[in-house]
Amino acid sequence: MDALAGIGLKDEHALPLLEGAAAVDFLEIHAENYFVAGGPRLRRLERLRERLPLSLHGVGLSIGGEAPLDEAHLDALAALLQRFEPRWFSEHLAWSSHGGTWLNDLLPLPYDDATLQRVCEHIDRVQTRLRRRMLLENPSSYVAYECSTWDEGAFIAEVVRRTGCGALLDVNNAYVSGVNHGRDPWALIEALPAGAIGEIHLAGFAEDRDAAGDRLLIDHHGAPVDAAVWALYQRTLERLGPRPTLIERDNEVPALPVLAAEAAHARAAMRALGAALREAA
């Protein structure tokens, strides 16, 4: 795959991206921010789409929820996909609604057979309605369910096998969850089928302490990518080869050159690995 490095689109970066040289290789948008019929935001996105590929990232499908998927939400996604033809579409392995209530969060799931069946049914419906492959993102988590009978990596791998969906590997989420639950984050990455991973996310985290005084990481997207996550990303590239990589930043958003520099770091790591692989061959 190409060594592409992108960033999440922020309003304050739109004009510099339109007026200047391409600072990044692609842009990610949160789908729900564009569920409107018209207006300047959509027109601006059309202009950006002429310059750069898009990745459409959903945050509201509630793939793991107990209720059937919201068909109106799917219709809005379908319209957005048809209009902008993004290169990638992704959603989270999480739930965010229950009993008609929207919780505005990405909540963890029990990894058991009942959840596996429900998640697969929902993904089948999404891919049928949208007529395209979806990438499923591993979540960051702070609690685990005692009833889980699958580990996270095996669960996601089985979802991929049953549905034919792809995976979006969030290396930061793998690291955050690994630290919070006292497990090796590499176990998740190693369990995912390499050929199914279509995109990688990198982000920063905040650090706290839980009630027992143990280290607690918060996936807040408000800091530069941590050195430990960069190291895990490098190891991931050595297993997978180059994959389109996104720098996520949703809080304390810096100027475009700062984010572009982080994207350049990822691009350089991918290109260096690609060069080493070609030399070895």
Short mmCIF file of N, CA, C and O in Angstrom, two decimals, residues 29-136:
data_model
loop_
_atom_site.label_atom_id
_atom_site.label_comp_id
_atom_site.label_asym_id
_atom_site.label_seq_id
_atom_site.Cartn_x
_atom_site.Cartn_y
_atom_site.Cartn_z
N ILE A 29 -12.95 13.00 7.91
CA ILE A 29 -14.06 13.76 8.47
C ILE A 29 -14.94 12.81 9.27
O ILE A 29 -15.04 11.62 8.97
N HIS A 30 -15.57 13.36 10.31
CA HIS A 30 -16.58 12.62 11.05
C HIS A 30 -17.90 12.76 10.31
O HIS A 30 -18.40 13.89 10.13
N ALA A 31 -18.45 11.65 9.91
CA ALA A 31 -19.61 11.68 9.02
C ALA A 31 -20.75 12.52 9.58
O ALA A 31 -21.37 13.30 8.85
N GLU A 32 -21.04 12.37 10.86
CA GLU A 32 -22.22 13.01 11.44
C GLU A 32 -22.14 14.53 11.41
O GLU A 32 -23.18 15.20 11.50
N ASN A 33 -20.94 15.08 11.27
CA ASN A 33 -20.81 16.54 11.18
C ASN A 33 -21.28 17.08 9.83
O ASN A 33 -21.38 18.30 9.66
N TYR A 34 -21.56 16.17 8.90
CA TYR A 34 -21.93 16.59 7.53
C TYR A 34 -23.31 16.07 7.14
O TYR A 34 -23.63 16.03 5.95
N PHE A 35 -24.12 15.71 8.12
CA PHE A 35 -25.48 15.28 7.84
C PHE A 35 -26.38 16.50 7.67
O PHE A 35 -27.32 16.74 8.43
N VAL A 36 -26.10 17.29 6.66
CA VAL A 36 -26.89 18.47 6.35
C VAL A 36 -27.17 18.47 4.85
O VAL A 36 -26.45 17.84 4.07
N ALA A 37 -28.20 19.19 4.47
CA ALA A 37 -28.62 19.17 3.07
C ALA A 37 -27.77 20.07 2.18
O ALA A 37 -27.65 19.85 0.98
N GLY A 38 -27.19 21.09 2.76
CA GLY A 38 -26.40 22.03 1.97
C GLY A 38 -25.66 22.99 2.87
O GLY A 38 -25.52 22.74 4.07
N GLY A 39 -25.18 24.09 2.30
CA GLY A 39 -24.50 25.09 3.10
C GLY A 39 -23.01 25.14 2.83
O GLY A 39 -22.45 24.33 2.09
N PRO A 40 -22.33 26.12 3.46
CA PRO A 40 -20.92 26.36 3.16
C PRO A 40 -19.99 25.22 3.57
O PRO A 40 -18.97 25.02 2.93
N ARG A 41 -20.34 24.49 4.63
CA ARG A 41 -19.44 23.41 5.05
C ARG A 41 -19.35 22.33 3.98
O ARG A 41 -18.26 21.82 3.69
N LEU A 42 -20.48 21.96 3.39
CA LEU A 42 -20.44 20.94 2.33
C LEU A 42 -19.75 21.47 1.08
O LEU A 42 -19.00 20.73 0.43
N ARG A 43 -19.98 22.73 0.73
CA ARG A 43 -19.32 23.30 -0.45
C ARG A 43 -17.80 23.34 -0.24
O ARG A 43 -17.03 23.04 -1.17
N ARG A 44 -17.39 23.68 0.96
CA ARG A 44 -15.96 23.70 1.25
C ARG A 44 -15.36 22.30 1.17
O ARG A 44 -14.26 22.10 0.65
N LEU A 45 -16.10 21.32 1.67
CA LEU A 45 -15.61 19.94 1.61
C LEU A 45 -15.49 19.47 0.16
O LEU A 45 -14.57 18.73 -0.19
N GLU A 46 -16.42 19.89 -0.69
CA GLU A 46 -16.32 19.54 -2.11
C GLU A 46 -15.03 20.08 -2.71
O GLU A 46 -14.36 19.39 -3.50
N ARG A 47 -14.66 21.30 -2.34
CA ARG A 47 -13.42 21.88 -2.86
C ARG A 47 -12.19 21.13 -2.33
O ARG A 47 -11.24 20.88 -3.06
N LEU A 48 -12.23 20.76 -1.05
CA LEU A 48 -11.12 20.00 -0.48
C LEU A 48 -11.03 18.62 -1.13
O LEU A 48 -9.94 18.10 -1.36
N ARG A 49 -12.18 18.04 -1.42
CA ARG A 49 -12.20 16.70 -2.02
C ARG A 49 -11.56 16.72 -3.41
O ARG A 49 -11.02 15.70 -3.87
N GLU A 50 -11.60 17.85 -4.08
CA GLU A 50 -10.93 17.96 -5.38
C GLU A 50 -9.41 17.90 -5.24
O GLU A 50 -8.71 17.54 -6.19
N ARG A 51 -8.91 18.21 -4.05
CA ARG A 51 -7.46 18.26 -3.83
C ARG A 51 -6.92 17.01 -3.14
O ARG A 51 -5.77 16.61 -3.40
N LEU A 52 -7.73 16.44 -2.23
CA LEU A 52 -7.22 15.36 -1.39
C LEU A 52 -8.26 14.26 -1.23
O LEU A 52 -9.47 14.53 -1.17
N PRO A 53 -7.81 13.00 -1.12
CA PRO A 53 -8.75 11.91 -0.82
C PRO A 53 -9.34 12.09 0.59
O PRO A 53 -8.73 12.73 1.45
N LEU A 54 -10.49 11.50 0.79
CA LEU A 54 -11.16 11.58 2.07
C LEU A 54 -11.28 10.21 2.72
O LEU A 54 -11.42 9.19 2.04
N SER A 55 -11.26 10.23 4.04
CA SER A 55 -11.63 9.07 4.85
C SER A 55 -12.85 9.47 5.66
O SER A 55 -12.82 10.48 6.38
N LEU A 56 -13.94 8.73 5.54
CA LEU A 56 -15.19 9.04 6.23
C LEU A 56 -15.28 8.15 7.47
O LEU A 56 -15.32 6.93 7.36
N HIS A 57 -15.30 8.79 8.63
CA HIS A 57 -15.23 8.07 9.91
C HIS A 57 -16.53 8.28 10.67
O HIS A 57 -16.84 9.42 11.07
N GLY A 58 -17.32 7.23 10.86
CA GLY A 58 -18.57 7.33 11.58
C GLY A 58 -18.38 7.18 13.08
O GLY A 58 -17.52 6.43 13.54
N VAL A 59 -19.20 7.90 13.85
CA VAL A 59 -19.13 7.79 15.31
C VAL A 59 -20.50 7.51 15.93
O VAL A 59 -20.61 7.48 17.15
N GLY A 60 -21.52 7.28 15.10
CA GLY A 60 -22.86 7.19 15.66
C GLY A 60 -23.70 6.00 15.26
O GLY A 60 -24.90 5.97 15.55
N LEU A 61 -23.14 5.01 14.59
CA LEU A 61 -23.95 3.88 14.16
C LEU A 61 -24.31 2.93 15.29
O LEU A 61 -25.26 2.18 15.19
N SER A 62 -23.53 2.96 16.37
CA SER A 62 -23.76 2.05 17.50
C SER A 62 -23.79 0.60 17.03
O SER A 62 -24.75 -0.15 17.26
N ILE A 63 -22.69 0.21 16.39
CA ILE A 63 -22.56 -1.12 15.81
C ILE A 63 -22.81 -2.23 16.82
O ILE A 63 -23.35 -3.28 16.51
N GLY A 64 -22.41 -1.99 18.08
CA GLY A 64 -22.58 -3.02 19.09
C GLY A 64 -23.85 -2.92 19.90
O GLY A 64 -24.07 -3.72 20.82
N GLY A 65 -24.71 -1.94 19.59
CA GLY A 65 -25.93 -1.75 20.36
C GLY A 65 -26.91 -2.89 20.21
O GLY A 65 -26.90 -3.63 19.21
N GLU A 66 -27.78 -3.03 21.18
CA GLU A 66 -28.77 -4.11 21.14
C GLU A 66 -29.91 -3.84 20.18
O GLU A 66 -30.52 -4.76 19.64
N ALA A 67 -30.21 -2.58 19.93
CA ALA A 67 -31.32 -2.23 19.04
C ALA A 67 -30.90 -2.37 17.58
O ALA A 67 -29.71 -2.34 17.26
N PRO A 68 -31.86 -2.53 16.69
CA PRO A 68 -31.54 -2.51 15.26
C PRO A 68 -30.89 -1.20 14.88
O PRO A 68 -31.08 -0.17 15.53
N LEU A 69 -30.11 -1.22 13.81
CA LEU A 69 -29.47 0.00 13.35
C LEU A 69 -30.51 1.04 12.92
O LEU A 69 -31.60 0.70 12.45
N ASP A 70 -30.15 2.30 13.08
CA ASP A 70 -31.01 3.41 12.68
C ASP A 70 -30.95 3.54 11.15
O ASP A 70 -29.94 3.96 10.59
N GLU A 71 -32.04 3.21 10.49
CA GLU A 71 -32.05 3.22 9.02
C GLU A 71 -31.93 4.64 8.45
O GLU A 71 -31.35 4.83 7.38
N ALA A 72 -32.45 5.63 9.16
CA ALA A 72 -32.30 7.01 8.69
C ALA A 72 -30.82 7.42 8.74
O ALA A 72 -30.34 8.13 7.85
N HIS A 73 -30.13 6.95 9.77
CA HIS A 73 -28.69 7.22 9.87
C HIS A 73 -27.95 6.57 8.71
O HIS A 73 -27.07 7.19 8.09
N LEU A 74 -28.31 5.35 8.39
CA LEU A 74 -27.70 4.66 7.26
C LEU A 74 -27.98 5.38 5.94
O LEU A 74 -27.11 5.49 5.08
N ASP A 75 -29.21 5.87 5.79
CA ASP A 75 -29.55 6.62 4.58
C ASP A 75 -28.69 7.88 4.44
O ASP A 75 -28.22 8.22 3.34
N ALA A 76 -28.48 8.57 5.56
CA ALA A 76 -27.65 9.78 5.53
C ALA A 76 -26.20 9.43 5.19
O ALA A 76 -25.54 10.15 4.43
N LEU A 77 -25.71 8.33 5.73
CA LEU A 77 -24.36 7.88 5.38
C LEU A 77 -24.26 7.55 3.90
O LEU A 77 -23.28 7.91 3.24
N ALA A 78 -25.27 6.86 3.38
CA ALA A 78 -25.26 6.48 1.97
C ALA A 78 -25.21 7.71 1.08
O ALA A 78 -24.48 7.75 0.07
N ALA A 79 -25.97 8.73 1.43
CA ALA A 79 -25.97 9.96 0.63
C ALA A 79 -24.61 10.65 0.68
O ALA A 79 -24.11 11.15 -0.34
N LEU A 80 -24.00 10.66 1.86
CA LEU A 80 -22.69 11.30 2.01
C LEU A 80 -21.62 10.54 1.23
O LEU A 80 -20.77 11.13 0.55
N LEU A 81 -21.68 9.21 1.29
CA LEU A 81 -20.72 8.40 0.55
C LEU A 81 -20.86 8.60 -0.95
O LEU A 81 -19.87 8.67 -1.69
N GLN A 82 -22.10 8.68 -1.41
CA GLN A 82 -22.33 8.87 -2.84
C GLN A 82 -21.83 10.25 -3.29
O GLN A 82 -21.27 10.39 -4.38
N ARG A 83 -22.01 11.25 -2.45
CA ARG A 83 -21.63 12.60 -2.83
C ARG A 83 -20.12 12.79 -2.87
O ARG A 83 -19.59 13.45 -3.78
N PHE A 84 -19.41 12.23 -1.88
CA PHE A 84 -17.99 12.54 -1.74
C PHE A 84 -17.05 11.40 -2.10
O PHE A 84 -15.85 11.60 -2.22
N GLU A 85 -17.58 10.20 -2.27
CA GLU A 85 -16.79 9.05 -2.69
C GLU A 85 -15.46 8.95 -1.94
O GLU A 85 -14.38 9.00 -2.54
N PRO A 86 -15.52 8.83 -0.61
CA PRO A 86 -14.28 8.72 0.16
C PRO A 86 -13.55 7.43 -0.15
O PRO A 86 -14.16 6.43 -0.56
N ARG A 87 -12.25 7.43 0.06
CA ARG A 87 -11.46 6.23 -0.19
C ARG A 87 -11.69 5.17 0.88
O ARG A 87 -11.61 3.97 0.61
N TRP A 88 -11.98 5.62 2.11
CA TRP A 88 -12.20 4.69 3.21
C TRP A 88 -13.45 5.10 3.99
O TRP A 88 -13.77 6.28 4.10
N PHE A 89 -14.15 4.11 4.53
CA PHE A 89 -15.26 4.35 5.46
C PHE A 89 -15.06 3.45 6.67
O PHE A 89 -14.80 2.25 6.53
N SER A 90 -15.20 4.02 7.85
CA SER A 90 -14.94 3.26 9.07
C SER A 90 -15.95 3.59 10.16
O SER A 90 -16.61 4.63 10.14
N GLU A 91 -16.06 2.68 11.10
CA GLU A 91 -16.89 2.85 12.29
C GLU A 91 -16.21 2.14 13.46
O GLU A 91 -15.21 1.45 13.30
N HIS A 92 -16.79 2.32 14.66
CA HIS A 92 -16.18 1.82 15.89
C HIS A 92 -16.86 0.54 16.39
O HIS A 92 -18.08 0.39 16.27
N LEU A 93 -16.08 -0.32 16.96
CA LEU A 93 -16.62 -1.48 17.67
C LEU A 93 -17.04 -1.01 19.06
O LEU A 93 -16.29 -1.09 20.03
N ALA A 94 -18.25 -0.46 19.12
CA ALA A 94 -18.72 0.15 20.35
C ALA A 94 -20.24 0.30 20.28
O ALA A 94 -20.86 0.01 19.25
N TRP A 95 -20.83 0.75 21.37
CA TRP A 95 -22.24 1.11 21.34
C TRP A 95 -22.41 2.50 21.94
O TRP A 95 -21.61 2.94 22.77
N SER A 96 -23.43 3.22 21.48
CA SER A 96 -23.60 4.60 21.90
C SER A 96 -25.07 4.99 22.04
O SER A 96 -25.38 6.16 22.24
N SER A 97 -25.97 4.03 21.96
CA SER A 97 -27.39 4.33 22.14
C SER A 97 -28.08 3.14 22.78
O SER A 97 -27.66 1.98 22.62
N HIS A 98 -29.14 3.43 23.52
CA HIS A 98 -29.90 2.36 24.17
C HIS A 98 -31.30 2.88 24.49
O HIS A 98 -31.45 3.96 25.07
N GLY A 99 -32.30 2.10 24.11
CA GLY A 99 -33.67 2.46 24.43
C GLY A 99 -34.10 3.80 23.89
O GLY A 99 -34.89 4.51 24.52
N GLY A 100 -33.56 4.16 22.74
CA GLY A 100 -33.92 5.44 22.15
C GLY A 100 -33.14 6.61 22.68
O GLY A 100 -33.37 7.75 22.27
N THR A 101 -32.19 6.36 23.59
CA THR A 101 -31.38 7.44 24.17
C THR A 101 -30.00 7.44 23.54
O THR A 101 -29.34 6.40 23.45
N TRP A 102 -29.56 8.62 23.12
CA TRP A 102 -28.22 8.78 22.55
C TRP A 102 -27.27 9.19 23.67
O TRP A 102 -27.53 10.16 24.40
N LEU A 103 -26.19 8.45 23.85
CA LEU A 103 -25.30 8.65 24.99
C LEU A 103 -24.06 9.47 24.67
O LEU A 103 -23.27 9.76 25.56
N ASN A 104 -23.85 9.82 23.42
CA ASN A 104 -22.73 10.67 23.01
C ASN A 104 -21.40 10.15 23.54
O ASN A 104 -20.55 10.88 24.04
N ASP A 105 -21.21 8.84 23.44
CA ASP A 105 -19.96 8.23 23.85
C ASP A 105 -19.79 6.93 23.07
O ASP A 105 -20.74 6.42 22.47
N LEU A 106 -18.57 6.40 23.09
CA LEU A 106 -18.27 5.13 22.43
C LEU A 106 -17.96 4.13 23.53
O LEU A 106 -16.86 4.11 24.08
N LEU A 107 -18.95 3.33 23.88
CA LEU A 107 -18.88 2.48 25.08
C LEU A 107 -18.46 1.06 24.72
O LEU A 107 -18.79 0.56 23.64
N PRO A 108 -17.74 0.40 25.63
CA PRO A 108 -17.19 -0.93 25.32
C PRO A 108 -18.25 -2.02 25.35
O PRO A 108 -19.33 -1.86 25.95
N LEU A 109 -17.92 -3.13 24.72
CA LEU A 109 -18.82 -4.27 24.61
C LEU A 109 -18.29 -5.47 25.37
O LEU A 109 -17.08 -5.63 25.51
N PRO A 110 -19.18 -6.36 25.81
CA PRO A 110 -18.71 -7.68 26.25
C PRO A 110 -18.34 -8.50 25.02
O PRO A 110 -19.08 -8.51 24.03
N TYR A 111 -17.22 -9.16 25.07
CA TYR A 111 -16.78 -9.98 23.94
C TYR A 111 -17.24 -11.41 24.18
O TYR A 111 -16.50 -12.24 24.70
N ASP A 112 -18.50 -11.66 23.81
CA ASP A 112 -19.08 -12.99 23.97
C ASP A 112 -19.80 -13.37 22.68
O ASP A 112 -19.86 -12.59 21.72
N ASP A 113 -20.34 -14.57 22.63
CA ASP A 113 -20.94 -15.07 21.39
C ASP A 113 -22.17 -14.26 20.97
O ASP A 113 -22.39 -14.05 19.78
N ALA A 114 -22.97 -13.84 21.96
CA ALA A 114 -24.17 -13.07 21.62
C ALA A 114 -23.80 -11.73 20.98
O ALA A 114 -24.39 -11.30 19.98
N THR A 115 -22.79 -11.08 21.54
CA THR A 115 -22.34 -9.82 20.97
C THR A 115 -21.74 -10.03 19.59
O THR A 115 -21.96 -9.23 18.66
N LEU A 116 -20.98 -11.09 19.44
CA LEU A 116 -20.38 -11.41 18.14
C LEU A 116 -21.46 -11.55 17.07
O LEU A 116 -21.34 -10.98 15.97
N GLN A 117 -22.51 -12.28 17.38
CA GLN A 117 -23.58 -12.48 16.41
C GLN A 117 -24.25 -11.15 16.05
O GLN A 117 -24.50 -10.85 14.88
N ARG A 118 -24.51 -10.33 17.06
CA ARG A 118 -25.19 -9.04 16.83
C ARG A 118 -24.31 -8.09 16.02
O ARG A 118 -24.79 -7.46 15.07
N VAL A 119 -23.04 -8.00 16.37
CA VAL A 119 -22.13 -7.11 15.64
C VAL A 119 -22.03 -7.54 14.18
O VAL A 119 -22.06 -6.71 13.27
N CYS A 120 -21.92 -8.84 13.94
CA CYS A 120 -21.83 -9.32 12.56
C CYS A 120 -23.09 -9.02 11.78
O CYS A 120 -23.02 -8.62 10.60
N GLU A 121 -24.25 -9.19 12.40
CA GLU A 121 -25.50 -8.88 11.71
C GLU A 121 -25.57 -7.39 11.36
O GLU A 121 -26.00 -7.01 10.26
N HIS A 122 -25.13 -6.55 12.28
CA HIS A 122 -25.16 -5.11 12.03
C HIS A 122 -24.20 -4.72 10.92
O HIS A 122 -24.53 -3.89 10.06
N ILE A 123 -23.01 -5.30 10.92
CA ILE A 123 -22.04 -4.97 9.87
C ILE A 123 -22.53 -5.47 8.51
O ILE A 123 -22.38 -4.78 7.50
N ASP A 124 -23.14 -6.64 8.50
CA ASP A 124 -23.72 -7.13 7.24
C ASP A 124 -24.75 -6.14 6.70
O ASP A 124 -24.79 -5.86 5.49
N ARG A 125 -25.58 -5.61 7.60
CA ARG A 125 -26.59 -4.65 7.17
C ARG A 125 -25.94 -3.37 6.64
O ARG A 125 -26.35 -2.82 5.60
N VAL A 126 -24.93 -2.88 7.34
CA VAL A 126 -24.23 -1.66 6.92
C VAL A 126 -23.62 -1.84 5.53
O VAL A 126 -23.80 -1.02 4.63
N GLN A 127 -22.91 -2.94 5.34
CA GLN A 127 -22.22 -3.14 4.07
C GLN A 127 -23.19 -3.39 2.93
O GLN A 127 -22.93 -2.99 1.79
N THR A 128 -24.32 -4.03 3.23
CA THR A 128 -25.34 -4.23 2.20
C THR A 128 -25.98 -2.90 1.80
O THR A 128 -26.14 -2.61 0.61
N ARG A 129 -26.33 -2.09 2.81
CA ARG A 129 -27.00 -0.81 2.52
C ARG A 129 -26.05 0.16 1.84
O ARG A 129 -26.44 0.87 0.89
N LEU A 130 -24.80 0.23 2.29
CA LEU A 130 -23.87 1.21 1.75
C LEU A 130 -23.13 0.72 0.51
O LEU A 130 -22.46 1.49 -0.16
N ARG A 131 -23.22 -0.58 0.24
CA ARG A 131 -22.61 -1.20 -0.94
C ARG A 131 -21.10 -0.98 -0.97
O ARG A 131 -20.53 -0.71 -2.03
N ARG A 132 -20.49 -1.08 0.19
CA ARG A 132 -19.04 -0.96 0.25
C ARG A 132 -18.54 -1.60 1.54
O ARG A 132 -19.29 -1.82 2.48
N ARG A 133 -17.24 -1.88 1.55
CA ARG A 133 -16.61 -2.49 2.71
C ARG A 133 -16.40 -1.44 3.80
O ARG A 133 -15.97 -0.33 3.53
N MET A 134 -16.68 -1.84 5.00
CA MET A 134 -16.47 -0.98 6.16
C MET A 134 -15.23 -1.43 6.91
O MET A 134 -14.94 -2.62 6.99
N LEU A 135 -14.49 -0.47 7.45
CA LEU A 135 -13.38 -0.78 8.35
C LEU A 135 -13.87 -0.65 9.79
O LEU A 135 -14.51 0.34 10.14
N LEU A 136 -13.57 -1.63 10.61
CA LEU A 136 -14.02 -1.66 12.00
C LEU A 136 -12.85 -1.30 12.92
O LEU A 136 -11.81 -1.94 12.89
#
